[in-house]
Coordinates of C-alpha atoms in Angstrom, one line a residue:
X41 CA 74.6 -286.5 -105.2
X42 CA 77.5 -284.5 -104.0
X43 CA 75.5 -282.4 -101.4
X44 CA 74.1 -285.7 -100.1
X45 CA 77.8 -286.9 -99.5
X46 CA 79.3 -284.2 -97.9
X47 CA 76.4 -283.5 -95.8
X48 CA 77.6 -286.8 -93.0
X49 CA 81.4 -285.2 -93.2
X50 CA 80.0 -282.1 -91.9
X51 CA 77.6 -283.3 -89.9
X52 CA 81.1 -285.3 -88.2
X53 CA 83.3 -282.0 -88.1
X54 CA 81.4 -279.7 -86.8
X55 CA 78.8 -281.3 -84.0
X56 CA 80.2 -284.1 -83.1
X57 CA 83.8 -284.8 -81.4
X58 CA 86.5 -285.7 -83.2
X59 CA 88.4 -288.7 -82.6
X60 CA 90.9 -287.5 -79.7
X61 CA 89.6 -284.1 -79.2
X62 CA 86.8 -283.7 -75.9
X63 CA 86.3 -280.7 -74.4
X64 CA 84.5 -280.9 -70.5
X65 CA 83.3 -277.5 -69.3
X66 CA 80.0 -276.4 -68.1
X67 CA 77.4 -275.3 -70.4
X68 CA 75.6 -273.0 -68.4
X69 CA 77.6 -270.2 -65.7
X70 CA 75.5 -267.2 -64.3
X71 CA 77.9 -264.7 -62.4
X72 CA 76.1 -261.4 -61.1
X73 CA 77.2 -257.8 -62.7
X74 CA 80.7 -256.6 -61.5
X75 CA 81.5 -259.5 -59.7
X76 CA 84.1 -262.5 -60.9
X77 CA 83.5 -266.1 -62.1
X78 CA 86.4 -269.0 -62.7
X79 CA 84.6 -271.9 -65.3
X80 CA 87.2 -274.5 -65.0
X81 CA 87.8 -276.3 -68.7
X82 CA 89.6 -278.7 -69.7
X83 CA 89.9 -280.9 -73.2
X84 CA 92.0 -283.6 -75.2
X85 CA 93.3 -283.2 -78.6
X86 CA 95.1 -285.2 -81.1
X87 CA 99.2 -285.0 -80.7
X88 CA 101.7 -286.5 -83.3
X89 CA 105.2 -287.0 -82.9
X90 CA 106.4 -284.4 -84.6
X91 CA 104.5 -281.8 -82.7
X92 CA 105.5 -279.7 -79.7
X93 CA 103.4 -278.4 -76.8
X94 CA 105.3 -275.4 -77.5
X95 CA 103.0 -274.5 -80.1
X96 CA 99.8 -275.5 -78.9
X97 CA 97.1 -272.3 -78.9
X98 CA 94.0 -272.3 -77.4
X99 CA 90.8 -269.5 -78.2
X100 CA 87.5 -269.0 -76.5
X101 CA 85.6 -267.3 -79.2
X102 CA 81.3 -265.9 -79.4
X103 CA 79.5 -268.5 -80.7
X104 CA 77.9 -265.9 -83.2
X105 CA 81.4 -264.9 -84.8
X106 CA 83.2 -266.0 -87.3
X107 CA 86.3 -268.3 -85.9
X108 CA 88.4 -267.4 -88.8
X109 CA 88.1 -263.7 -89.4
X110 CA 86.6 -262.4 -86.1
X111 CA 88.6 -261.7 -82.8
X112 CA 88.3 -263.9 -79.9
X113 CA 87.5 -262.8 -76.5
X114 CA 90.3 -264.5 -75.0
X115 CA 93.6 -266.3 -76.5
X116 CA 97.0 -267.4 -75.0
X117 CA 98.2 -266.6 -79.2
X118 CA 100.5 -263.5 -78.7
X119 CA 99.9 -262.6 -82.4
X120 CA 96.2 -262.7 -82.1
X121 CA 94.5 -259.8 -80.8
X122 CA 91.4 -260.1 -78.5
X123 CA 88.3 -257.9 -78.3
X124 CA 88.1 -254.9 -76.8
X125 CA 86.1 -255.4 -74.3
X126 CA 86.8 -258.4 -73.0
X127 CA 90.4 -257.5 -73.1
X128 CA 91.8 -258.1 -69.6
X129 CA 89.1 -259.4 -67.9
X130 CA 88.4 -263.0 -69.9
X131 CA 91.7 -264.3 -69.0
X132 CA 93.0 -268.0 -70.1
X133 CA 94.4 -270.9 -68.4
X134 CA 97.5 -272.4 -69.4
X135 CA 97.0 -274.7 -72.5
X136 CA 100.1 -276.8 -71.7
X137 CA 98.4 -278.0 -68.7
X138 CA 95.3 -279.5 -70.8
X139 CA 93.1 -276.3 -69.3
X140 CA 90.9 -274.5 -70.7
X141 CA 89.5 -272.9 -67.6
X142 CA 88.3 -268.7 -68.0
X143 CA 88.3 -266.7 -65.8
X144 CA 86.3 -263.2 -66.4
X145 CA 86.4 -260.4 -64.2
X146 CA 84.4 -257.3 -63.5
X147 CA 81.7 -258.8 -65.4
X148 CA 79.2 -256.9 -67.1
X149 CA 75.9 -257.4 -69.4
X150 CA 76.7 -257.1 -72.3
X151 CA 78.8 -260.4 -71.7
X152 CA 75.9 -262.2 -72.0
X153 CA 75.9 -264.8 -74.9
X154 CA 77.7 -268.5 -76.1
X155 CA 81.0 -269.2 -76.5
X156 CA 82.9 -271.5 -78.3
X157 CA 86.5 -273.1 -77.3
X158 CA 89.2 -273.6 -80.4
X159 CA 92.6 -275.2 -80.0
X160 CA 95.5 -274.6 -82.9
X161 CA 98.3 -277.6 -83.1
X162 CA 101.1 -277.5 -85.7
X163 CA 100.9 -276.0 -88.4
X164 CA 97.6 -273.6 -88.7
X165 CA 96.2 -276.7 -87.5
X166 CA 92.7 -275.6 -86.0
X167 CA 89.9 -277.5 -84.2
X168 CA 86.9 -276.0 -82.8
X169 CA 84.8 -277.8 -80.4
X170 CA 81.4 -277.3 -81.6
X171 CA 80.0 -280.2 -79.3
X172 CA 80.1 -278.4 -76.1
X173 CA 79.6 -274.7 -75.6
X174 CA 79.8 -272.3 -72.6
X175 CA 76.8 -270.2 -72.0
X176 CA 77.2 -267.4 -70.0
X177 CA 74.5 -265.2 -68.3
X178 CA 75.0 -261.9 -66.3
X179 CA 72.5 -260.6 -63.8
X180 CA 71.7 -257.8 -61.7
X181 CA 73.9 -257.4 -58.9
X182 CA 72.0 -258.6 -56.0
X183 CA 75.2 -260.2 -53.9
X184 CA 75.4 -258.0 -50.5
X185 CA 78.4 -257.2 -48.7
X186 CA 80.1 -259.3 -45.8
X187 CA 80.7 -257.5 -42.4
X188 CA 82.9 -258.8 -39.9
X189 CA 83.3 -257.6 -36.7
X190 CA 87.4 -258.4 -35.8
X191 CA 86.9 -258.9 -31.4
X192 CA 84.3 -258.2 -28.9
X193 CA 82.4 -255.5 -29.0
X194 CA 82.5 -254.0 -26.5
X195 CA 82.1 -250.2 -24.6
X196 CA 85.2 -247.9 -24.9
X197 CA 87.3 -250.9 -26.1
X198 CA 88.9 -250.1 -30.0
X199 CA 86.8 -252.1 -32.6
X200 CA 87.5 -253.2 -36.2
X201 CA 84.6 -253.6 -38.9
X202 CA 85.7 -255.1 -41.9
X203 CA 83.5 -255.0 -44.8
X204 CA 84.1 -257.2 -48.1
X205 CA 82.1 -258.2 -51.1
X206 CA 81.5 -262.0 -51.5
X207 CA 82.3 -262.5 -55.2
X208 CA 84.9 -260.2 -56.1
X209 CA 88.7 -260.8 -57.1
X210 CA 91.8 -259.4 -57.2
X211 CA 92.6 -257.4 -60.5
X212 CA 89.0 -256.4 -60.8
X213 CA 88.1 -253.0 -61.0
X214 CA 88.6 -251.0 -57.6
X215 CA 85.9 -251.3 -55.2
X216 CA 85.0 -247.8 -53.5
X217 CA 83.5 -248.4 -49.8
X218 CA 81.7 -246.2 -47.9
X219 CA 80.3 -246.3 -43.8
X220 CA 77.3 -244.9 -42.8
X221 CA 75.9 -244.8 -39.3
X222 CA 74.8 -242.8 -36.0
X223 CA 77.3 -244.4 -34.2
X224 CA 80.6 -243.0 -36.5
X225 CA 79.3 -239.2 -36.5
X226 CA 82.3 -238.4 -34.9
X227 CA 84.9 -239.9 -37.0
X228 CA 87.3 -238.6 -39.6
X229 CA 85.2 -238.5 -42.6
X230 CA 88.2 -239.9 -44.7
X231 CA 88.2 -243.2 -42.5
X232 CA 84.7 -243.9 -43.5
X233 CA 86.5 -244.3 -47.3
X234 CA 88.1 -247.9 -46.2
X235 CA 87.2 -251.2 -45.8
X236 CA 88.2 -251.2 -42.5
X237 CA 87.0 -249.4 -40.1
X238 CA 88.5 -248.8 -36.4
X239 CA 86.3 -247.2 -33.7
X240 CA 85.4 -247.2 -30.0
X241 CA 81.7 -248.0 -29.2
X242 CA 79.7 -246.1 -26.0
X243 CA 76.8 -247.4 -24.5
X244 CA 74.4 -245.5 -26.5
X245 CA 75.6 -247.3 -30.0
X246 CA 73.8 -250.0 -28.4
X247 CA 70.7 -251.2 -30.8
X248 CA 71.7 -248.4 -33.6
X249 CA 72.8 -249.6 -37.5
X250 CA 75.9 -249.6 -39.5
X251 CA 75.7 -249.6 -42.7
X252 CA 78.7 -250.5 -45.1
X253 CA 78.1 -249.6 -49.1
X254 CA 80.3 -251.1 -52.0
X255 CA 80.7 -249.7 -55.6
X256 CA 82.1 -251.2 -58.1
X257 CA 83.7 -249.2 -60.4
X258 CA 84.0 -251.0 -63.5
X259 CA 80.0 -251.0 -64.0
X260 CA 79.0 -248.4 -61.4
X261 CA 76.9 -250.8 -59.5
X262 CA 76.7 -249.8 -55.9
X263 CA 75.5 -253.0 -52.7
X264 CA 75.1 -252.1 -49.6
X265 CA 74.3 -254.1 -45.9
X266 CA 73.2 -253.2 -42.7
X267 CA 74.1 -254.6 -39.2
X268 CA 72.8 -253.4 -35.9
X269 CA 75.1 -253.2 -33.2
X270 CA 75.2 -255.4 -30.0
X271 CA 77.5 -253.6 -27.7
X272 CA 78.4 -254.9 -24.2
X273 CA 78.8 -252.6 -20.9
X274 CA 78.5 -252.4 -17.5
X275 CA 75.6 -251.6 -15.7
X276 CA 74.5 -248.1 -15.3
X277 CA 71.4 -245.5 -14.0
X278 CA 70.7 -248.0 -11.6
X279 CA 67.4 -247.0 -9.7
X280 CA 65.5 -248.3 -6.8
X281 CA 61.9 -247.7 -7.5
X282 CA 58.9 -248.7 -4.8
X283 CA 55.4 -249.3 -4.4
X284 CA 53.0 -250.0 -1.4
X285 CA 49.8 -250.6 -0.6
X286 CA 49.1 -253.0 -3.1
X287 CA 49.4 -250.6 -5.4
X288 CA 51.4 -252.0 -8.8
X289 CA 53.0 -249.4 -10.2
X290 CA 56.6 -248.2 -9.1
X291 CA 57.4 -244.6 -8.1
X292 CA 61.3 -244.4 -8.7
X293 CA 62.9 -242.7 -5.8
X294 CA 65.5 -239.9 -6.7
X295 CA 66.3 -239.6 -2.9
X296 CA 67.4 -243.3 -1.3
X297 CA 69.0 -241.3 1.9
X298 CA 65.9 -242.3 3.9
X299 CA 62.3 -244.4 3.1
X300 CA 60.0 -243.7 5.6
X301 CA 56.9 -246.5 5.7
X302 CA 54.5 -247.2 8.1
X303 CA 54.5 -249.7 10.4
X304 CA 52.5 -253.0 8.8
X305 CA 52.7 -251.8 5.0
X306 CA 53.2 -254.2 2.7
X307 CA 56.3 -252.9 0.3
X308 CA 57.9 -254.1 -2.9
X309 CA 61.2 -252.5 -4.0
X310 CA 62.5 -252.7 -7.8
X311 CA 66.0 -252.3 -8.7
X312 CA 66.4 -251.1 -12.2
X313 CA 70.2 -251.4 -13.8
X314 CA 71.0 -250.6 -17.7
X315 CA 73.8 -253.0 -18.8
X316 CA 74.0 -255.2 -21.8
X317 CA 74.1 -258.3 -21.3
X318 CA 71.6 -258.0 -18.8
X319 CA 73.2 -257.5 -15.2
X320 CA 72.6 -260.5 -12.3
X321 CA 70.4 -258.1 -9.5
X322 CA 70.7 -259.2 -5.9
X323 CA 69.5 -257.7 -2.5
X324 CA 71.7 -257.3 0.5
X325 CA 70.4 -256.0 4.2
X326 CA 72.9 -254.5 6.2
X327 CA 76.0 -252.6 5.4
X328 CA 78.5 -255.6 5.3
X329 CA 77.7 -256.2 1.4
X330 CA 80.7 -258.0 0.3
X331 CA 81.1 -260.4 2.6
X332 CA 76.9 -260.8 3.4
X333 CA 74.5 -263.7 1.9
X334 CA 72.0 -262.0 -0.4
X335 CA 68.5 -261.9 0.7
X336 CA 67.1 -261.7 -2.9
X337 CA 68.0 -262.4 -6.4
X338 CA 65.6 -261.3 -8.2
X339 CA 64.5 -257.7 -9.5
X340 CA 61.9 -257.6 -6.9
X341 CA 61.9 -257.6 -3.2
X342 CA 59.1 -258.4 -1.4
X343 CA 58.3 -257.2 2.5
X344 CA 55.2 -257.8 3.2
X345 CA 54.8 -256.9 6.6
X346 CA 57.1 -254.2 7.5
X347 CA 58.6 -253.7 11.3
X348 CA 61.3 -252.7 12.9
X349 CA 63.2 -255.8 11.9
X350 CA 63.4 -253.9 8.5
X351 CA 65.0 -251.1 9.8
X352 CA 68.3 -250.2 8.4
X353 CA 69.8 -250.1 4.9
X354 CA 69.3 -252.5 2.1
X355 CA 71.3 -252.6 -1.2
X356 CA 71.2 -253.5 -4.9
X357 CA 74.2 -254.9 -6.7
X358 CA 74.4 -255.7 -10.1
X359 CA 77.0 -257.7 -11.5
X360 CA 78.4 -257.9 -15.2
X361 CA 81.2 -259.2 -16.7
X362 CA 82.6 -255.6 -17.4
X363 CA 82.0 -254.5 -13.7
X364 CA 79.3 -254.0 -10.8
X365 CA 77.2 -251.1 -9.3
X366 CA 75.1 -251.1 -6.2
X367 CA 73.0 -248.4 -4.4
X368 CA 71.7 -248.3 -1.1
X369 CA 68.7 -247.5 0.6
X370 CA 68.0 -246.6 4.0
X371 CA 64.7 -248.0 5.4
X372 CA 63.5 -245.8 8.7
X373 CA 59.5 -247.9 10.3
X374 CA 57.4 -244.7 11.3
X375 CA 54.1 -245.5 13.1
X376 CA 51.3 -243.7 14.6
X377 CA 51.0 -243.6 18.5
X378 CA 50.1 -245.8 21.2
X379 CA 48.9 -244.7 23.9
X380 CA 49.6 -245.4 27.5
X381 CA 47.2 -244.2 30.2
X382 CA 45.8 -241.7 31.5
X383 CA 46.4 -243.1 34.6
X384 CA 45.7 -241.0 37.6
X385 CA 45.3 -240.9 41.9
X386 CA 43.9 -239.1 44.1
X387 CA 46.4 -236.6 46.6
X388 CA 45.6 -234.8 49.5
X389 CA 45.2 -231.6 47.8
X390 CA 45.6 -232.3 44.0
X391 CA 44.7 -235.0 41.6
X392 CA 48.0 -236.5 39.9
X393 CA 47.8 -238.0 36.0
X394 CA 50.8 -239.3 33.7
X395 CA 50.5 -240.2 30.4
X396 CA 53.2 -241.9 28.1
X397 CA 53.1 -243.2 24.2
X398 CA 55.3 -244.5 21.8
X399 CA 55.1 -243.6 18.1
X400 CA 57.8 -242.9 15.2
X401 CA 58.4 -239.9 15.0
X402 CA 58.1 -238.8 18.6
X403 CA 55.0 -237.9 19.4
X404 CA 54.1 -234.7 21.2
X405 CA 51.5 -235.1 24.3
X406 CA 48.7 -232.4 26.3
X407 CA 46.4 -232.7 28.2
X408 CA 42.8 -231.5 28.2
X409 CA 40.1 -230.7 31.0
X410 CA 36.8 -230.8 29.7
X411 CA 37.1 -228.4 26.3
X412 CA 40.4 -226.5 27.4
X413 CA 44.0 -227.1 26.7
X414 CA 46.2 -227.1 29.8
X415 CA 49.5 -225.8 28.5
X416 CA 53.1 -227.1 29.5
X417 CA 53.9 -223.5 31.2
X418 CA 50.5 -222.2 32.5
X419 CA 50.5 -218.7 34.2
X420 CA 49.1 -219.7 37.1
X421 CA 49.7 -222.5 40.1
X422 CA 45.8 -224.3 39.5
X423 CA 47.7 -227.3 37.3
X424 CA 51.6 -228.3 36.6
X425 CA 52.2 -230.5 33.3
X426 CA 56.1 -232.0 32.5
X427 CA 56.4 -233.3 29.3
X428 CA 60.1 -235.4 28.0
X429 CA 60.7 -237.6 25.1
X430 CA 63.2 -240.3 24.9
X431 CA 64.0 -242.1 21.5
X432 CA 60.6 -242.9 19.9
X433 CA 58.6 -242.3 23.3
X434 CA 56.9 -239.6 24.9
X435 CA 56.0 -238.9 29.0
X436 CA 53.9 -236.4 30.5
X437 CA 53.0 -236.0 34.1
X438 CA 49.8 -233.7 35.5
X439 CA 49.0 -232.3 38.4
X440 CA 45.8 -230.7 39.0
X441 CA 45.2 -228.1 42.4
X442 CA 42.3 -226.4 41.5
X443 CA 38.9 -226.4 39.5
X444 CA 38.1 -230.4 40.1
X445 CA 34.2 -230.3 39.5
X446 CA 32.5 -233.1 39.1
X447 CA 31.6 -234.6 35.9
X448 CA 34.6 -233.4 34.1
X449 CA 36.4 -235.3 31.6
X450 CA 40.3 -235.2 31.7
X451 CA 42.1 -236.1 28.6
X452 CA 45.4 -237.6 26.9
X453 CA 46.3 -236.7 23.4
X454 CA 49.1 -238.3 21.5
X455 CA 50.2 -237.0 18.0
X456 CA 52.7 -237.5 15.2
X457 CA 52.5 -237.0 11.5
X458 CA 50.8 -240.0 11.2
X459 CA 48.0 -240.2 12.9
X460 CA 46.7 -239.3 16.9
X461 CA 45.0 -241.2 19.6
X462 CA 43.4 -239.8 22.8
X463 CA 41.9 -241.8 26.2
X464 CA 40.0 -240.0 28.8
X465 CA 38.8 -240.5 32.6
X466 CA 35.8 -239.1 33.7
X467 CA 36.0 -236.9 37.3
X468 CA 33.5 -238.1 39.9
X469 CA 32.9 -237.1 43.5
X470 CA 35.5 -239.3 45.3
X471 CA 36.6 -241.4 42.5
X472 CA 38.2 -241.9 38.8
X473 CA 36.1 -243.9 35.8
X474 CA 37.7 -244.3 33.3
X475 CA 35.2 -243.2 30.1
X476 CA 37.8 -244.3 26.9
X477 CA 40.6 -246.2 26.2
X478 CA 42.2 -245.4 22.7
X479 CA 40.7 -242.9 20.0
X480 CA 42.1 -242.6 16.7
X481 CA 42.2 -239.0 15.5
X482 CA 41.1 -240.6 12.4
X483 CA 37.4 -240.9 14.0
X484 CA 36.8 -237.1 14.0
X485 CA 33.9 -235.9 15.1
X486 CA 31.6 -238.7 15.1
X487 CA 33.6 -240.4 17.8
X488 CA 34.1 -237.7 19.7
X489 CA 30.1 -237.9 19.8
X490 CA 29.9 -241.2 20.5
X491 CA 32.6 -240.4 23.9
X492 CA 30.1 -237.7 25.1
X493 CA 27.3 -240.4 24.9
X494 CA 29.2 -242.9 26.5
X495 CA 30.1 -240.3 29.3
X496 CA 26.4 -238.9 29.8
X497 CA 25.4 -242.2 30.1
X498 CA 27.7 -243.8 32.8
X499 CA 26.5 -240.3 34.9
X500 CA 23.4 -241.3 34.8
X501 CA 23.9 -244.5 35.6
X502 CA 26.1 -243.4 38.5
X503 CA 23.5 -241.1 40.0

């Protein structure tokens, strides 16, 4: 029968609360290896008149120990030792203040476990609060560090990256930091010890990683992050590249001095700039770029027909926050000849032709009777040819004393780089016919061909 009596005395003292005492603290806390947790307590207990605050003790012991004999892992008794290691890192709120709160630092697995919370009042009075229990659980560190980035970052302009770890307190064990990146090659290797970091970005940073590793000592756990770098600058390398003929692909021109393009071609020019944040592009014609309208603000210009009303210089700007860059381009029209004649009278002792065209560059004129060249200086007085060129045109004058038979054909060639053109009259007794008018040299032989026919043919009409 005793047994049976005690058993609802026991069953009062040690699971449930006693009258005045309540402890409110949560029952479950996970806190990752090395870092720091606060588990705010706090509880009532049963004060009498005679008793002072002054010696009021509080104890967070392991569930698993024994309360009387075993040490607790934290205590605010100066005559009660703690464990060894917990000892300095479970540290205890201020009773007096109706707290119980813990806070554990540099925690570590072997923490793991349930623990109970004991108050002492008066005399050796103790009462442990078996009701409620704290559970702790450590885990693998998985918490990574924080990077901030103190300014703008920005090309030649000093920049701080300061690198903490989320979780961690003051009074912990030290925390060993490390930098790691392409970017920092060139710094002290004792400044890449701290956890801030001071350097001056280029261009070329632009896109790469930094990496900032933590260790913490007390455990040896090591965390690391990575950030990749967004660094602003002006524009620079900026290219013109072009393409023509409907052809799509851009041919980057190392020499902008001079673009020489046909007459009539269709061309598209590209301006390339390498800035970050992307550069606004515009197209200027003329040389007056400040204070001129922009043709284009886009990438891409578009002639499609080019003439001489393209001539001249046309420029890129690229503007950016940090500063602008422009290039310039000088666009020169070149086109094949045209030709202008022969025309040609009849003197009293000569025959008298002239001959003009216009083509860019100059082109170069001669004459031809029947299969033979008639040069500018001949060595005898039979013919006399002047030749001048003004700008993008070309004259030449004939005059022919000697060796007119009949049924000859006297020609006007006109030549440039770019192509050549010929027209012909065809000498009859008495008179001129003309036989051609304009021949590109681009026929070759089968027009020529098709000019004898044409010739033969208008003699026979004619006799």
């Amino acid at each position: 029968m005793v047994p049976l009596l005690l058993l609802p005395l026991l069953w009062g003292g040690s699971l449930q609360e006693k009258e005045g005492y309540k402890l409110q603290v949560q029952e479950l806390v996970m806190v990752q290896e090395g870092l720091c947790v606060h588990v705010p307590c706090s509880f009532t207990y049963q004060q009498s008149s005679w008793f002072s605050s002054r010696e009021l003790y509080t104890y967070w012991y392991l569930s698993e120990d024994d309360t009387d004999y075993a040490y607790p892992v934290a205590t605010n008794d100066g005559y009660t030792h703690v464990k060894q290691q917990t000892q300095g890192r479970f540290l205890l709120a201020d009773p007096r203040t109706n707290r119980c709160s813990l806070s554990i630092r540099d925690s570590r697995k072997n923490d793991t476990g349930t623990y109970v919370f004991q108050v002492m009042t008066g005399y050796f009075e103790r009462y442990t609060y078996q009701d409620k229990k704290l559970t702790l659980q450590v885990t693998d560190l998985t918490q990574k560090p924080d990077i901030r980035i103190r300014g703008p970052l920005e090309s030649g302009r000093l920049t701080q990256l300061i690198c903490s770890l989320p979780g961690s307190c003051e009074g912990g064990s030290p925390l060993i930091f490390s930098w790691v990146g392409s970017a920092l090659d060139s710094l002290n290797p004792k400044t890449l010890h701290s956890s801030m970091l001071t350097f001056t970005p280029k261009p070329r940073d632009h896109g790469t990683t930094v990496t900032c590793l933590v260790t913490l000592a007390g455990p040896g756990v090591t965390t690391q992050k990575t950030i990749q770098l967004n660094v602003s600058y002006a524009p620079r390398n900026l290219t013109i590249g072009m393409s023509y003929r409907n052809v799509t692909a851009f041919d980057v021109l190392k020499n902008t001095s001079s673009l020489p393009i046909l007459e009539g071609e269709a061309l598209r020019l590209l301006c390339v700039a390498d800035s970050n944040p992307p550069a606004q592009l515009s197209w200027f014609q003329g040389s007056q770029v400040p204070n001129a309208a922009p043709i284009s603000r886009t990438t891409i210009l578009e002639l499609p027909r080019v003439g001489t009303g393209e001539e001249g210089q046309f420029t890129c700007q690229a503007q950016h926050p940090l500063g602008s860059q422009s290039i310039s381009l000088s666009l020169s029209v070149v086109c094949a000849p045209r030709l202008l004649g022969p025309f040609c009278s009849w003197g009293e002792e000569d025959l008298r032709c002239s001959c003009s065209s216009r083509a860019q560059p100059a082109p170069s004129l001669r004459w031809r009777l029947g299969e033979g060249l008639l040069q500018e200086n001949p060595n005898n007085d039979s013919y006399t040819v002047t030749s001048r060129s003004v700008g993008s045109w070309a004259n030449s004058s004939l005059s022919l004393h000697v060796g007119l038979n009949a049924g000859l054909r006297l020609s006007c060639e006109a030549k440039n780089i770019h192509g050549a053109q010929s027209a012909s009259v065809l000498l009859l007794p008495g008179k001129l016919v003309s036989v051609s008018r304009v021949v590109p040299a681009a026929l070759g032989g089968a027009g020529a061909m098709a000019l004898l026919s044409l010739c033969l043919s208008l003699i026979s009409f004619c006799m």
